[in-house]
Tab-separated table of C-alpha atoms and ligand atoms in Angstrom:
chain	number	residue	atom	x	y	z
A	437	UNK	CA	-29.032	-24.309	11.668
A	438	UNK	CA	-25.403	-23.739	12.547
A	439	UNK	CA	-23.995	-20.331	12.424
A	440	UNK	CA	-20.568	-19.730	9.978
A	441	UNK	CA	-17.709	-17.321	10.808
A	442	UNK	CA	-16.465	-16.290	7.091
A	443	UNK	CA	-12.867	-16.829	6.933
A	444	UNK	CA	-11.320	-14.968	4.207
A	445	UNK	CA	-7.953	-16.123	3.679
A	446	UNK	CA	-5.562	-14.313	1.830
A	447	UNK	CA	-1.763	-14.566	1.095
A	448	UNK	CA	0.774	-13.191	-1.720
A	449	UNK	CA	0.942	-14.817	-4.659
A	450	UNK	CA	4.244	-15.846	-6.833
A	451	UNK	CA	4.111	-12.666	-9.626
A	452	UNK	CA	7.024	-11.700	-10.317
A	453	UNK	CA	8.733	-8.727	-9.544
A	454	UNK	CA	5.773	-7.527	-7.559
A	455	UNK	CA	3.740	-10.422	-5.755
A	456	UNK	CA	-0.037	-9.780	-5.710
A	457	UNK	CA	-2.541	-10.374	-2.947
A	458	UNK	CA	-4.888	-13.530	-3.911
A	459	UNK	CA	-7.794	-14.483	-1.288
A	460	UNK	CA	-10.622	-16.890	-0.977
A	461	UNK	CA	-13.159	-17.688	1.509
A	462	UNK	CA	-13.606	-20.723	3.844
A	463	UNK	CA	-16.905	-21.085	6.081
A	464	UNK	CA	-16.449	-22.422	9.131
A	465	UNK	CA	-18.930	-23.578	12.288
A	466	UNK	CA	-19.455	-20.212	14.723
A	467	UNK	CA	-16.853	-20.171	17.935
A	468	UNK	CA	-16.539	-17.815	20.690
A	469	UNK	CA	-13.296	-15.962	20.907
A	470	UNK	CA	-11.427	-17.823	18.100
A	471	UNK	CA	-7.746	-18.123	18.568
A	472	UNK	CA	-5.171	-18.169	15.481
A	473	UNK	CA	-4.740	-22.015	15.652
A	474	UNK	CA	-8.761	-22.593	15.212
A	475	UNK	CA	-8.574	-21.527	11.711
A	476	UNK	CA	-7.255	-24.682	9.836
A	477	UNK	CA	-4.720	-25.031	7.377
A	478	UNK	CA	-5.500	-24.646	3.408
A	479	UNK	CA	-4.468	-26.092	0.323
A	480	UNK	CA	-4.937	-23.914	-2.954
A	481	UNK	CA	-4.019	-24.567	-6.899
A	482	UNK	CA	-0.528	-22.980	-6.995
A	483	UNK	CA	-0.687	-23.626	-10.592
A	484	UNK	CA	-2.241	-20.639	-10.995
A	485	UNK	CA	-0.686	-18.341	-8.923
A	486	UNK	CA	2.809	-18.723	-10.661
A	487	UNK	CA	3.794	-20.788	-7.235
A	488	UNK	CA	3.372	-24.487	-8.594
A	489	UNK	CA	3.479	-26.562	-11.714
A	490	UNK	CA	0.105	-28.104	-13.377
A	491	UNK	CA	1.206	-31.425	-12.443
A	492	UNK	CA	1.923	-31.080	-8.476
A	493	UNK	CA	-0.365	-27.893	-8.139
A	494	UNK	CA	-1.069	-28.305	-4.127
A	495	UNK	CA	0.261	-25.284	-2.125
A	496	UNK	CA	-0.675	-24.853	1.587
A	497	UNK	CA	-2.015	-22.245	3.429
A	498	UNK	CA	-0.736	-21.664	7.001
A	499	UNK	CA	-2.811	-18.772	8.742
A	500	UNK	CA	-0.205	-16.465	10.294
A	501	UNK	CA	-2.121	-13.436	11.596
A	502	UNK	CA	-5.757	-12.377	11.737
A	503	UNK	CA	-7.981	-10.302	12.456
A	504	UNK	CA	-11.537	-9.589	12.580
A	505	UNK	CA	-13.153	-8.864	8.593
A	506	UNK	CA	-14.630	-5.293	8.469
A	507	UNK	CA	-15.887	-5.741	5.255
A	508	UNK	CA	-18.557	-8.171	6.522
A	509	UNK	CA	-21.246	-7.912	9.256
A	510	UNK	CA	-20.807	-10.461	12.161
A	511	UNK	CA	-18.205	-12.578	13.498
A	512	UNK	CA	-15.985	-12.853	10.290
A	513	UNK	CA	-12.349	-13.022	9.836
A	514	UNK	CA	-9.409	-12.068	7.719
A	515	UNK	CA	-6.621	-14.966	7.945
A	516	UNK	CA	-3.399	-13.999	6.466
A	517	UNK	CA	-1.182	-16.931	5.688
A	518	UNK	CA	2.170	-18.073	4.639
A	519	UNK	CA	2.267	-20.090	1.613
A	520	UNK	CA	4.045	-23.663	2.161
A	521	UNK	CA	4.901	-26.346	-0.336
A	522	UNK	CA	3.037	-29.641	-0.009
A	523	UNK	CA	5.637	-30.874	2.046
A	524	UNK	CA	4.792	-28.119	4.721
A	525	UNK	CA	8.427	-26.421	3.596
A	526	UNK	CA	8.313	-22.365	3.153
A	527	UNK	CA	7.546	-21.701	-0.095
A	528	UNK	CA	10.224	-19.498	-2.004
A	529	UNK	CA	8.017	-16.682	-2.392
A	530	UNK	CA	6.997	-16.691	1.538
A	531	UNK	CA	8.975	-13.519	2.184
A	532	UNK	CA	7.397	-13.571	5.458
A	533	UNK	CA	9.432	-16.312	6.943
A	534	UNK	CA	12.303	-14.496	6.107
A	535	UNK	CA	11.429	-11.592	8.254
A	536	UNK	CA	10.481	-14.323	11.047
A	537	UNK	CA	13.768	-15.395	11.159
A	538	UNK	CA	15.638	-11.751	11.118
A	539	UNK	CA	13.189	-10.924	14.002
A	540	UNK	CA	14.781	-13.739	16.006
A	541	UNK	CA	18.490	-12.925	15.015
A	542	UNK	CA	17.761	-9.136	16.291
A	543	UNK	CA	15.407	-9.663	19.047
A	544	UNK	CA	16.951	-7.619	22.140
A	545	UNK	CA	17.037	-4.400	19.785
A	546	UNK	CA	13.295	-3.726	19.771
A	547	UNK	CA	12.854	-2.220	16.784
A	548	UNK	CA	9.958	-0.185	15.595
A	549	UNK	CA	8.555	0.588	11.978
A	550	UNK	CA	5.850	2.809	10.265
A	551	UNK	CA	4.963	2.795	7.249
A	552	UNK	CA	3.450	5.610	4.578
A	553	UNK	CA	2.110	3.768	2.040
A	554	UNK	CA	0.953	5.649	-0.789
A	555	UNK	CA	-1.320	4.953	-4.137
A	556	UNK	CA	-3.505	6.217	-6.736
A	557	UNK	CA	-7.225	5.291	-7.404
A	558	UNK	CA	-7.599	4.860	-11.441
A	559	UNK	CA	-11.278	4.389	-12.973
A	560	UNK	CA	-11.857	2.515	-15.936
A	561	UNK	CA	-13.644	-0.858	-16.694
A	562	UNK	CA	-11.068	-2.025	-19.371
A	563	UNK	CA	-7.718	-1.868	-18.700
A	564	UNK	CA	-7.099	0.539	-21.648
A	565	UNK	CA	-9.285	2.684	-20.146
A	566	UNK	CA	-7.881	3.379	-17.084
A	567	UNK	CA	-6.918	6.109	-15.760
A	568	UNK	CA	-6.313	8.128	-12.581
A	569	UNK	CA	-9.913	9.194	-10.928
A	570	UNK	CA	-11.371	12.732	-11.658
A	571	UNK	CA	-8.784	13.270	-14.185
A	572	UNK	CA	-10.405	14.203	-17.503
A	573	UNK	CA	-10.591	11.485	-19.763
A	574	UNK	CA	-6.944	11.041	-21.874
A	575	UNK	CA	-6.108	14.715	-20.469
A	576	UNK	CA	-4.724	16.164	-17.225
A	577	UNK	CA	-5.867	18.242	-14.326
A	578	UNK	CA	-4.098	21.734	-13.653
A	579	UNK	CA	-0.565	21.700	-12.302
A	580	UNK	CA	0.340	19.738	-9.197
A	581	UNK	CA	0.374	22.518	-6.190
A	582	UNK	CA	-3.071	22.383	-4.429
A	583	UNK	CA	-3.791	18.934	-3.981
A	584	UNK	CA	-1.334	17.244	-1.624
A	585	UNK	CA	-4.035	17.781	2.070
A	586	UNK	CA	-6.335	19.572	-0.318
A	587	UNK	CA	-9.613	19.876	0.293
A	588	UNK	CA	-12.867	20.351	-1.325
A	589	UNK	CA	-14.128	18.875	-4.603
A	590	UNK	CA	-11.869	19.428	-8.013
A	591	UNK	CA	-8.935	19.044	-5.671
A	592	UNK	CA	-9.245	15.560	-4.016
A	593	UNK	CA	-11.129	12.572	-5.464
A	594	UNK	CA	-12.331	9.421	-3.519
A	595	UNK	CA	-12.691	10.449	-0.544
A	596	UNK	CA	-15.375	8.394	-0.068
A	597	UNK	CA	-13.492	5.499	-0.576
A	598	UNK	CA	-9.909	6.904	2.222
A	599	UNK	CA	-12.988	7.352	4.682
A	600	UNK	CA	-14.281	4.173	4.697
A	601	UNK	CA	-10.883	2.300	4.632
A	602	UNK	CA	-9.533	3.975	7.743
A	603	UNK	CA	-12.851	3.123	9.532
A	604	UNK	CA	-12.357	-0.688	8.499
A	605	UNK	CA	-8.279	-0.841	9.374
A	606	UNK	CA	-9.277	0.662	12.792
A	607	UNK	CA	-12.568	-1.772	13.315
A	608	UNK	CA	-9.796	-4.754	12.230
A	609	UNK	CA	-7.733	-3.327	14.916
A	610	UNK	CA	-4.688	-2.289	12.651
A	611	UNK	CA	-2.282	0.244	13.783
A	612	UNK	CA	-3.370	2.792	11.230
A	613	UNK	CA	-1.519	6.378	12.134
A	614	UNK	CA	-2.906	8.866	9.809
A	615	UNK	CA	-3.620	9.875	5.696
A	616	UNK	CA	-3.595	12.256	3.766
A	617	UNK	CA	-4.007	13.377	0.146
A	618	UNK	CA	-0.827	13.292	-1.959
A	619	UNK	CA	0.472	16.002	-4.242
A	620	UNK	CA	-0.888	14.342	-7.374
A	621	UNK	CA	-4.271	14.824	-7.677
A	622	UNK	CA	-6.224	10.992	-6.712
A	623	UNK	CA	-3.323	9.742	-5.330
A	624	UNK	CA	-3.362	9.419	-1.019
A	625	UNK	CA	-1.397	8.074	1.257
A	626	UNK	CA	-2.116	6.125	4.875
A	627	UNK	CA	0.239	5.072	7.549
A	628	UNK	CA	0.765	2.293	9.430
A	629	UNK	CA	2.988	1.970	12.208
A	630	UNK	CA	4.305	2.911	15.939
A	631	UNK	CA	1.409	5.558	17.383
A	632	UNK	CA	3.882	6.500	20.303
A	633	UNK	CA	1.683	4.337	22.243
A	634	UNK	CA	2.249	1.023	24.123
A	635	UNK	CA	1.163	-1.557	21.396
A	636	UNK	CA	3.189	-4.113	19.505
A	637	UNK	CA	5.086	-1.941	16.725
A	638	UNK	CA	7.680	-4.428	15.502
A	639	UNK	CA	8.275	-4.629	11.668
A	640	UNK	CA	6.586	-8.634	11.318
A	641	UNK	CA	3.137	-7.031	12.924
A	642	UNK	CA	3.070	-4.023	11.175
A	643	UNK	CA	4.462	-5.384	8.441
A	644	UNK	CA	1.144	-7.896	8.571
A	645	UNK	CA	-0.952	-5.048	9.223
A	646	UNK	CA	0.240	-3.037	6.224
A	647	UNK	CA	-1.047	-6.516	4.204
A	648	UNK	CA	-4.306	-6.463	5.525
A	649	UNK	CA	-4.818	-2.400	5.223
A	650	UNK	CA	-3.636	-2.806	1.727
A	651	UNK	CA	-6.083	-5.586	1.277
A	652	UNK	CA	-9.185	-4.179	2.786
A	653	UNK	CA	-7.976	-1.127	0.210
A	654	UNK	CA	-8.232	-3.449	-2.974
A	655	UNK	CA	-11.800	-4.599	-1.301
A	656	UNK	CA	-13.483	-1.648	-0.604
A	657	UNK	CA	-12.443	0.404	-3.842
A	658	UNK	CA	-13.660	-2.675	-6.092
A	659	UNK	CA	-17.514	-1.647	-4.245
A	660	UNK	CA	-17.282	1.181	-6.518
A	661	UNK	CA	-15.731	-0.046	-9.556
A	662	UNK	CA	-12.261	1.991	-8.586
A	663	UNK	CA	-8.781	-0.045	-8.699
A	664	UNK	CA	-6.273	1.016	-6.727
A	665	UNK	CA	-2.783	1.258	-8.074
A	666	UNK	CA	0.616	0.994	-6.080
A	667	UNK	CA	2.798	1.580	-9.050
A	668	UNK	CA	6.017	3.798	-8.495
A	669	UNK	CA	5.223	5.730	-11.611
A	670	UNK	CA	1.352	5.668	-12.463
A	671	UNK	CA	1.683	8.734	-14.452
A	672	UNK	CA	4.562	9.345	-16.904
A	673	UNK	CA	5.539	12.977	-16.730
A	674	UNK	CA	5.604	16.170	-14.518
A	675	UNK	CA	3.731	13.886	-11.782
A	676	UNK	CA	4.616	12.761	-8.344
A	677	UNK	CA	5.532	8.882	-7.793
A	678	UNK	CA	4.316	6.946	-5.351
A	679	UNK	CA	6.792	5.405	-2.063
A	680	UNK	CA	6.241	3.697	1.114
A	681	UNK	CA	8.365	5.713	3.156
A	682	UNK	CA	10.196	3.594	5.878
A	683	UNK	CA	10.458	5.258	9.253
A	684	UNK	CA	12.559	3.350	11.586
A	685	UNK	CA	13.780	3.159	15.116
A	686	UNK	CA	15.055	0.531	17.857
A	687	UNK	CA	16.436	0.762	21.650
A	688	UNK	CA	19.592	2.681	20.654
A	689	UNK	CA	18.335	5.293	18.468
A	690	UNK	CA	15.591	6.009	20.871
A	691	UNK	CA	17.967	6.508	23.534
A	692	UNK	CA	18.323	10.117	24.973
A	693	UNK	CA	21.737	9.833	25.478
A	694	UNK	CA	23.050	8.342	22.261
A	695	UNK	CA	20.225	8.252	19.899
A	696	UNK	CA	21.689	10.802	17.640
A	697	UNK	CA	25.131	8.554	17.531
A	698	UNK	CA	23.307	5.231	16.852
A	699	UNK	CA	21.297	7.405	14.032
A	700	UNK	CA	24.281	7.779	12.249
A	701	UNK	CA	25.507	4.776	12.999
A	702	UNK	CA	22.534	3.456	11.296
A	703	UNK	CA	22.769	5.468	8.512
A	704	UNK	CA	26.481	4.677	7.503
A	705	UNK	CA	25.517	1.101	7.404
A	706	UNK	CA	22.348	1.567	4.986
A	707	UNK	CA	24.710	3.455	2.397
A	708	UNK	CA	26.688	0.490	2.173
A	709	UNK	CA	24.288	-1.614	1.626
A	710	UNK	CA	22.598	0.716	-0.575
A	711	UNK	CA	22.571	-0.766	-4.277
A	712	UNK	CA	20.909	-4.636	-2.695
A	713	UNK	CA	18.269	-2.251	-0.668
A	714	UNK	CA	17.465	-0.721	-4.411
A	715	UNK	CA	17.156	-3.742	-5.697
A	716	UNK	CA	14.824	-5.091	-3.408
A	717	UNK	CA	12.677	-1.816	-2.887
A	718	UNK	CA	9.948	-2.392	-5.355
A	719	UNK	CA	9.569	-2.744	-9.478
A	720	UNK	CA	10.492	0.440	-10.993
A	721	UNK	CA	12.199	2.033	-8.607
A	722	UNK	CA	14.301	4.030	-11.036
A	723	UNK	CA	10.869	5.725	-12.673
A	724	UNK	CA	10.291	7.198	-9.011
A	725	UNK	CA	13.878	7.811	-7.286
A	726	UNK	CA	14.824	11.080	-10.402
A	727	UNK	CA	16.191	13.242	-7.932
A	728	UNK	CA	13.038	15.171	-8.895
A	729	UNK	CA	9.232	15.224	-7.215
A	730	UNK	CA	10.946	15.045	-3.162
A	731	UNK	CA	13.139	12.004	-4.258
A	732	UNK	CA	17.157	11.737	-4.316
A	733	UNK	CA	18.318	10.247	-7.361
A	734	UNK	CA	18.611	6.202	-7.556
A	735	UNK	CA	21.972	6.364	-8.053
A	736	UNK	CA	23.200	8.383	-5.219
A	737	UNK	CA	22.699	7.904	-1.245
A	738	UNK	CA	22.385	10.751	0.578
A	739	UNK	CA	20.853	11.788	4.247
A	740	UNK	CA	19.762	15.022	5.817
A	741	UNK	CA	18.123	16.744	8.450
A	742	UNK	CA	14.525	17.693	7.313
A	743	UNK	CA	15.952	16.883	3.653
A	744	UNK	CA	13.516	15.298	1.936
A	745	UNK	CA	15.679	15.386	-1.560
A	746	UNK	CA	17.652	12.757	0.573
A	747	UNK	CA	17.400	8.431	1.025
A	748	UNK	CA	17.268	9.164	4.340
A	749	UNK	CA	15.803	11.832	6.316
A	750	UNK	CA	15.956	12.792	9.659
A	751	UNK	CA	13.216	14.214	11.038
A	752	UNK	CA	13.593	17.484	12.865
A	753	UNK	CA	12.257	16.729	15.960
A	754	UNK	CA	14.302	13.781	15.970
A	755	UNK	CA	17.478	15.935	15.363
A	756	UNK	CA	16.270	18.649	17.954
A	757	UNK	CA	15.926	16.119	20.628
A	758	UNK	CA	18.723	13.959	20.045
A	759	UNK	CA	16.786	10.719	19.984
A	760	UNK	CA	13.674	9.097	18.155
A	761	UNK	CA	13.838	7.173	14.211
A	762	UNK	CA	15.068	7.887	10.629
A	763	UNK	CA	13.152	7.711	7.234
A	764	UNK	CA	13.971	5.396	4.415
A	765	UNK	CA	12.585	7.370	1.512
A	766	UNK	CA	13.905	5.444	-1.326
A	767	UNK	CA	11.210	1.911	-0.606
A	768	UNK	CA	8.407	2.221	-3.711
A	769	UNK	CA	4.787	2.012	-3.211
A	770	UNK	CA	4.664	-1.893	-4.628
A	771	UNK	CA	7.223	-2.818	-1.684
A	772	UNK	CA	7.191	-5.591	0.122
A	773	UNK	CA	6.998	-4.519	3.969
A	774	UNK	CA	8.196	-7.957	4.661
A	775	UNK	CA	11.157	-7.662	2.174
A	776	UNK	CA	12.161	-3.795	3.348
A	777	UNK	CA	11.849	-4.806	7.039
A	778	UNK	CA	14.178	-7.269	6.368
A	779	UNK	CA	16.548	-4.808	4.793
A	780	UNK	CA	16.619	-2.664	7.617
A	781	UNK	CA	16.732	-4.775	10.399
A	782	UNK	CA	19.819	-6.714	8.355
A	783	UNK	CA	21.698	-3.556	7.777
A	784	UNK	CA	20.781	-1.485	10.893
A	785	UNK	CA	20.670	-4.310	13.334
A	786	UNK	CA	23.150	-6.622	12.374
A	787	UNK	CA	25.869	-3.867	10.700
B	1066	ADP	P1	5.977	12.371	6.914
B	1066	ADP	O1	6.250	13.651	7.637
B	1066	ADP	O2	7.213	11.760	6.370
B	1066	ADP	O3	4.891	12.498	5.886
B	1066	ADP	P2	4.000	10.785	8.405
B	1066	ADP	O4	3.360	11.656	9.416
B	1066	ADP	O5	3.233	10.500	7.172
B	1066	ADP	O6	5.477	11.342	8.075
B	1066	ADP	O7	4.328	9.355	9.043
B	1066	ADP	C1	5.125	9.209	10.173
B	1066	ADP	C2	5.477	7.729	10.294
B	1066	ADP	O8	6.518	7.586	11.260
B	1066	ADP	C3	4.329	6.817	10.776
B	1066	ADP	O9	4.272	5.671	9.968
B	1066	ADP	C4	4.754	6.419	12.206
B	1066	ADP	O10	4.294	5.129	12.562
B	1066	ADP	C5	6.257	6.473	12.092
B	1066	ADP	N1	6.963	6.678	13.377
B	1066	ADP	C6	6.783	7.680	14.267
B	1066	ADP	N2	7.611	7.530	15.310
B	1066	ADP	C7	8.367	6.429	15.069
B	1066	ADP	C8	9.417	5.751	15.786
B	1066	ADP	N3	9.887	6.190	16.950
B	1066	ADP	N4	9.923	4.630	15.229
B	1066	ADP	C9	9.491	4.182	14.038
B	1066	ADP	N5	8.513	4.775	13.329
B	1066	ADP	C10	7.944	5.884	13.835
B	1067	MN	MN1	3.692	10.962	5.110
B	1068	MN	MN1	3.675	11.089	1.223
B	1069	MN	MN1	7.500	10.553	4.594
């Protein structure tokens, strides 16, 4: 009997405002050593992923990264793809293609991203039952104050679940950075992104890696019946939002000699462009960006040293130095990397 490699293809689906991961699996004959163009182009029903009509329903699938599937024992694979018409044209909601093309335009600058993606884990078979984990049922937990790095049980919940997700982004190879436990109690946060090491950091692969993190996420929560929310807002109230920081850097702003300069450069070009980058920052934005909970309001752009009221933060080292990367605080948790990568690298790279 042959052997199969499990390919589990996945790619972002046409909801609208906030596109949704969608995967399924392909079974192909074992190989050695598989490179990126073994895996073979799919078709799927784009009728019902909001991305066709009934009557021409054929999308494609064109695998774009990959990387070995954690989830499964053996020589498996996760194959991220774009999503192509039937003619083999980009799809309109292949925002990745779009960040393909700004790589090219800015190539020279060598930029590098991280990003903190946060969440919350929520419990709850039926979707009027959900709610965030460990919190009692239709009630709340004790003020926010001990759980953002908390430890110990009654102060963080699922951490079961963090565990085994950073062991499966680093078996996939992913440039995962660090977590932590947020200051609302179930919610966490992980980080993908430039390690300080010599590795490809750009914003396409890490914005590819944040994909696949997020997916594994989704897969190894639904083991244990847990759902995993990226809203902006999951809880209405005296409760922290959830962002995806952006922390940001290329050539000039690493530069001993003129990285503070090119910093503030950088950050006189993302106030102008400041009410598109809200607009394309994730769905509810304005629920999150209050000016309260370590956000500045959506309505104003400000930047500070340490400041992290502000859009943009610089970090102290980075001051104290005179060199390294800014934070974009104002991207929500549902962003697209893809989308906020572009953002940057259009308004920081280009001017
Ligand atoms: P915070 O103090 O805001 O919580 P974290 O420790 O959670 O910061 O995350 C730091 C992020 O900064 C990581 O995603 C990391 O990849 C990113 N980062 C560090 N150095 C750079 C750099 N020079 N350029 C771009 N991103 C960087
Ligand atoms: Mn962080
Ligand atoms: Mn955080
Ligand atoms: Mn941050």
């Amino acid at each position: 009997m042959k052997k199969l490699n499990y390919a589990e293809y996945i790619w972002l689906d046409g909801a609208s405002p906030t596109q949704e991961l969608r995967s399924k699996t392909r079974m192909l004959y074992h190989k050695e050593g598989r490179p990126l163009d073994s895996f073979p182009e799919w078709s799927f029903d784009g009728s019902s992923t909001w991305q066709a009509l009934g009557r021409s329903s054929d999308c494609l699938l064109k695998p774009a990264f990959f990387t070995k599937d954690p989830t499964r024992e053996g020589e498996n694979y996760i194959v991220l793809c774009e999503v192509l018409n039937a003619d083999s044209t980009s799809h309109p909601t292949n925002r990745r293609a779009d960040l393909r093309r700004m790589m090219e335009q800015t190539a020279g600058q060598d930029p590098y991203i991280g990003f903190e993606q946060e969440y919350t884990f929520f419990t709850g078979e039926l979707e009027s039952e959900k709610w965030p984990m460990g919190w009692p049922k239709g009630g709340y937990p004790s003020p926010q104050g001990p759980f953002y790095c908390g430890i110990g049980a009654g102060r963080v919940y699922g951490r079961h679940i963090v565990e085994e997700h950073s062991k499966a982004c680093e078996a996939a190879g992913l440039n995962i950075y660090g977590v932590n436990a947020e200051v609302m109690p179930s919610q966490w946060e992980f980080q993908i992104g430039y390690r300080g090491e010599d590795e490809p950091s750009d914003p396409l692969t890490m914005s590819d890696h944040l994909w696949v993190a997020r997916y594994l996420l989704h897969r190894i929560a639904e083991k244990y019946g847990v759902s995993v929310s990226f809203s902006n807002k999951p809880v209405r109230g005296d409760w922290n939002g959830a962002g995806m920081h952006t922390n940001f850097s290329t050539k000039s702003t690493r530069d001993k000699a003129r990285g503070l300069d090119a910093i503030n450069e950088a950050i006189k070009n993302l106030g102008a462009h400041h009410l598109e980058h809200i607009k394309n920052y994730g769905e509810g934005l304005e629920d999150r960006l209050t000016g309260l909970h370590e956000t500045c309001h959506i309505s104003e752009f400000k930047s500070g040293v340490s400041n992290r009221g502000a859009s943009i933060r610089i970090p102290v080292a980075t001051h104290q130095q005179g060199h390294g990367y800014l934070e974009d605080r104002r991207p929500g948790a549902n962003a697209d990397p893809y989308v906020v990568s572009s953002q940057l690298l259009e308004a920081i790279c280009l001017g």
